[in-house]
Coordinates of C-alpha atoms in Angstrom, one line a residue:
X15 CA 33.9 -49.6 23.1
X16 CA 35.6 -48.3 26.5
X17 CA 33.1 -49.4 29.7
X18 CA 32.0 -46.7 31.4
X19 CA 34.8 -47.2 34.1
X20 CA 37.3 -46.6 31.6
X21 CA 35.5 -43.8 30.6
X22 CA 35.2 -42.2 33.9
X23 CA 39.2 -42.6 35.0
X24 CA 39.8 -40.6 31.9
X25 CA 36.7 -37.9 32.8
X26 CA 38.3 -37.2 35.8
X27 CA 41.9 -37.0 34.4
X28 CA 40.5 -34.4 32.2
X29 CA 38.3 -32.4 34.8
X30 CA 42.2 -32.4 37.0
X31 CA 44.3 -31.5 34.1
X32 CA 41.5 -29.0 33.0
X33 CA 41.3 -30.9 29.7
X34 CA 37.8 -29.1 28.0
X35 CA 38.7 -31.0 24.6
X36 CA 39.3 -34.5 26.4
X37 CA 36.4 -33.7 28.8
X38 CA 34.3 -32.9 25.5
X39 CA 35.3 -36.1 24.0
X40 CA 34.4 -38.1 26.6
X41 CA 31.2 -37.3 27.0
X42 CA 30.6 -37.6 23.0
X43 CA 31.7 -41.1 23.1
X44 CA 29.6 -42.0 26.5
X45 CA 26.1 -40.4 24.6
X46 CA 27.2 -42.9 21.5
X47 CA 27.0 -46.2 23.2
X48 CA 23.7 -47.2 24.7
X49 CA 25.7 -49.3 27.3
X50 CA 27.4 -46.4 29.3
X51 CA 26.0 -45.5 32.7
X52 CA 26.1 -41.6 32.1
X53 CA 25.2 -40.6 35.6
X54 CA 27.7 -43.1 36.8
X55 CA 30.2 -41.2 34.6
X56 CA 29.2 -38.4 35.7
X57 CA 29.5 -39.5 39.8
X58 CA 32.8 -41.5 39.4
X59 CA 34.5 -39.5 36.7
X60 CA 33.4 -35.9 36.4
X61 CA 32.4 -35.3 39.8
X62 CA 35.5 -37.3 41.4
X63 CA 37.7 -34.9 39.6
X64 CA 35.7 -31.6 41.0
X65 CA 36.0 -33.2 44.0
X66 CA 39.8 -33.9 44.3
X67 CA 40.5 -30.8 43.1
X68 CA 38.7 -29.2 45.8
X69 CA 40.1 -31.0 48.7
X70 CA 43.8 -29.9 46.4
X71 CA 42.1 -26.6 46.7
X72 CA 41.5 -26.7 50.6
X73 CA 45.3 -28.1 51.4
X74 CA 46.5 -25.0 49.2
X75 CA 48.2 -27.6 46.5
X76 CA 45.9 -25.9 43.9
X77 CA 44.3 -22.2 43.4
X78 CA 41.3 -20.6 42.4
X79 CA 42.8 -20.3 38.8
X80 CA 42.9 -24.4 38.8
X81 CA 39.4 -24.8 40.5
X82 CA 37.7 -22.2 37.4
X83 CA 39.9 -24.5 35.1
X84 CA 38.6 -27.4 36.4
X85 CA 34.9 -26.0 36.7
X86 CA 35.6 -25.3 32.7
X87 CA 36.3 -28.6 32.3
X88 CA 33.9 -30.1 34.2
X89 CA 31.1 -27.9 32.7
X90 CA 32.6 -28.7 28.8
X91 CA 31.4 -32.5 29.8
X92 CA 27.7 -31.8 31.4
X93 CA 26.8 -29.6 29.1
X94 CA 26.8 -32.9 26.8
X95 CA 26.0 -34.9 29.1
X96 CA 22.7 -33.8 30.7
X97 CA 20.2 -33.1 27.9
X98 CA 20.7 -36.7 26.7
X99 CA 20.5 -38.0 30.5
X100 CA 16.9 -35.9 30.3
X101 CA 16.3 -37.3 27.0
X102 CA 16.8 -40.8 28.1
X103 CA 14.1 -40.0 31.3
X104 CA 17.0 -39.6 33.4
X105 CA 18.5 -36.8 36.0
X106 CA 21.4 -36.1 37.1
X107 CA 22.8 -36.8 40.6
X108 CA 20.3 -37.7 43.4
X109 CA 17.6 -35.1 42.9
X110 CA 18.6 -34.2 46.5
X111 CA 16.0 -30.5 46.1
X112 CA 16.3 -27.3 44.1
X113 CA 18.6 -24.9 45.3
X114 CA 18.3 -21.1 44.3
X115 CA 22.0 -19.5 44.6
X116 CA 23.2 -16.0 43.1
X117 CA 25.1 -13.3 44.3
X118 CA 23.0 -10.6 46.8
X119 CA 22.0 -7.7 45.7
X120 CA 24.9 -4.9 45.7
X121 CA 27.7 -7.6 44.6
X122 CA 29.2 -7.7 41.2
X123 CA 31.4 -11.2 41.9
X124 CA 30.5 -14.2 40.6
X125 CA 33.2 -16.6 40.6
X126 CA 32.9 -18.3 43.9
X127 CA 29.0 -18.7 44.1
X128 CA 29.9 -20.2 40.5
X129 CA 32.1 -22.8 42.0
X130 CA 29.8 -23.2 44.5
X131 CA 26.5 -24.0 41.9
X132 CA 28.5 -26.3 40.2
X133 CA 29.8 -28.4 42.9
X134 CA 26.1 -28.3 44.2
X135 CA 24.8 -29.7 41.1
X136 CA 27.5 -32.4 41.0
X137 CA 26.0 -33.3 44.6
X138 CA 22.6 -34.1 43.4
X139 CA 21.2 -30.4 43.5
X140 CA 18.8 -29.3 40.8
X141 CA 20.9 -26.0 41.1
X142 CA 19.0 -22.1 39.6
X143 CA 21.9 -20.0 39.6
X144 CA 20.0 -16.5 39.5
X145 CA 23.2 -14.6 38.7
X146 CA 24.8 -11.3 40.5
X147 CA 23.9 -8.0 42.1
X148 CA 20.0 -9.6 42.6
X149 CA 17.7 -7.6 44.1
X150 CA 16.5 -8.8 47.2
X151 CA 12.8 -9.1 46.2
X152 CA 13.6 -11.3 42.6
X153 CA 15.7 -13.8 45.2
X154 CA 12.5 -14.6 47.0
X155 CA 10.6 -14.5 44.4
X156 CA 12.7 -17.1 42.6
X157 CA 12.8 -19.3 45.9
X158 CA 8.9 -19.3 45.8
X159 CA 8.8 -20.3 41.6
X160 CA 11.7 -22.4 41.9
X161 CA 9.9 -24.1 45.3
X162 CA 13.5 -24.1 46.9
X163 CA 14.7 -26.5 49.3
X164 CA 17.6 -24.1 50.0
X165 CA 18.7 -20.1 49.1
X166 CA 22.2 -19.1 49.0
X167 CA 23.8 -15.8 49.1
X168 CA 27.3 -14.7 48.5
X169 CA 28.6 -11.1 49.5
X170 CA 32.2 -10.8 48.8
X171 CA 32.2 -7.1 50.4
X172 CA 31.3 -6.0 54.0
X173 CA 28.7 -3.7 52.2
X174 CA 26.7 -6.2 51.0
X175 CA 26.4 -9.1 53.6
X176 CA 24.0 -6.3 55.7
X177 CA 21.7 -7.6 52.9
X178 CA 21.9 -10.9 54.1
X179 CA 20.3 -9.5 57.3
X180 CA 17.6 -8.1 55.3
X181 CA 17.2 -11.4 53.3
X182 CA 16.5 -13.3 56.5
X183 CA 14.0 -10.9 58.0
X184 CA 12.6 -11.2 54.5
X185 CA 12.3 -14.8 54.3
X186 CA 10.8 -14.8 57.7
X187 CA 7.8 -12.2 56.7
X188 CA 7.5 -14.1 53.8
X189 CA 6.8 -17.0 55.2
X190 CA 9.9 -19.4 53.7
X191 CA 12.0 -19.5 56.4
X192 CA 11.8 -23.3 57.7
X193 CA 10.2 -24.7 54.6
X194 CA 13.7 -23.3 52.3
X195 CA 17.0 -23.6 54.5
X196 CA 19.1 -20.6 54.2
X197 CA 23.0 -20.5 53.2
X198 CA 25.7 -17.6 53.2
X199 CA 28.9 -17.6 52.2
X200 CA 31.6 -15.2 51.3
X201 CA 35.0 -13.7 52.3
X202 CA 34.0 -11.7 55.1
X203 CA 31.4 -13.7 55.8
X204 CA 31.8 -15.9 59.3
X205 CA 29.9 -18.2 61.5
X206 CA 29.1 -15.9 63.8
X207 CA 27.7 -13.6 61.4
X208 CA 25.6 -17.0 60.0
X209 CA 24.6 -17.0 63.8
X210 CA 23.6 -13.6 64.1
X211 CA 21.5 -13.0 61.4
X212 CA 19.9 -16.5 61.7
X213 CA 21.0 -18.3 58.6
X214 CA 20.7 -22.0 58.9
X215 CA 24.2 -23.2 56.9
X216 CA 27.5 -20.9 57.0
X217 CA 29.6 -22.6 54.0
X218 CA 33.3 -21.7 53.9
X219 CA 34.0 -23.3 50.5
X220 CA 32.3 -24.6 47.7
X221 CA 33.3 -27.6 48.8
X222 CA 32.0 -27.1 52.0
X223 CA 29.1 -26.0 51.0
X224 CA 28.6 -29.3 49.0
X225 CA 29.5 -31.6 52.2
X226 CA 26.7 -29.4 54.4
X227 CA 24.0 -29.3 52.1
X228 CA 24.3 -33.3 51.7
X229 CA 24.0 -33.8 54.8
X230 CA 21.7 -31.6 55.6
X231 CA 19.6 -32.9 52.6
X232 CA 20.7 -36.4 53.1
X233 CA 19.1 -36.9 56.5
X234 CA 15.7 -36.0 54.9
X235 CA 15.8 -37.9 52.1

């Protein structure tokens, strides 16, 4: 039987060659001995992969194409993994809050917040990704089911970040902003539109995003 560092050298080989059937393998032979860490395979193999990948992603080495293989990958491996981490009274990653992320309301793209939801989970997120083109009004009302430690928006278009606007006068009125930390990301979106609107994290990347809401979330815990 491999140890589960043996098994997580060759989980994250397969998340940076974007190996699904290797990834798949692995995580079938980790659920069939008792004496593998899973959520240590999962933090030193799977996520290290993500991870490397991203900061490949960030120096331009890699593309989007690679970081959606990868994400395949990645995803081919906790999708075995988590229900028997669950079923052995387990979680996955740190447990760092729930984090309700989708794509606002008027926006058809998904990939990025995609990227962004898994690298979240991978952090230690309990992660609800609500989807695309969400109507403001289901957003906040799946921040308040959900009992959200944090929101994020994506608006890939310069039409939809105005909804962003809206979503933080929402929150306000509603009550959430200051209990559920606010996040929005996108191409056209900036800082100083994060400042303007008066969102509380401005993520450039997914694997920003990842890196703020840790330490944003790891200062509380």
């Amino acid at each position: 039987m491999a140890t589960t560092q043996e098994l997580a050298e060759r989980a994250k080989k397969a998340v940076m060659t974007y190996n699904v059937n290797d990834s798949k393998a692995i995580a079938n032979e980790a659920i069939a001995d008792a004496n593998v860490d899973l959520v240590a395979l999962i933090n030193d193999g799977y996520s290290a992969g993500i991870n490397e990948v991203g900061v490949l992603f960030g120096q331009k080495k890699v593309f989007l194409p690679h970081i959606m293989a990868a994400a395949g990958a990645l995803t081919a491996g906790m999708d075995i993994l988590t229900p028997e981490i669950e079923k052995r009274g387990g979680s996955v990653g740190a447990g760092l809050g729930n984090v309700v992320i989708c794509s606002i309301e008027g926006d058809i793209h998904s990939i990025g917040k995609d990227i962004v939801a898994i690298m979240l989970k991978v952090a230690g997120f309990n992660v609800f990704n609500i989807g695309r083109d969400v109507p403001l009004k289901d957003i906040i009302a799946a921040v308040k089911e959900h009992d959200a430690a944090a929101v994020g928006t994506s608006a890939l278009m310069t039409s939809t970040m105005v909804g962003q606007k809206t979503f933080e006068e929402m929150m306000v009125k509603e009550g959430l902003k200051g209990k559920c930390l606010t996040n929005v990301g996108g191409a056209p979106v900036t800082q100083q539109w994060a400042d303007e609107i008066g969102a509380d994290i401005y993520s450039e990347s997914a694997t920003d995003a990842s890196a703020k809401f840790t330490a944003a979330f790891g200062d509380k815990a």
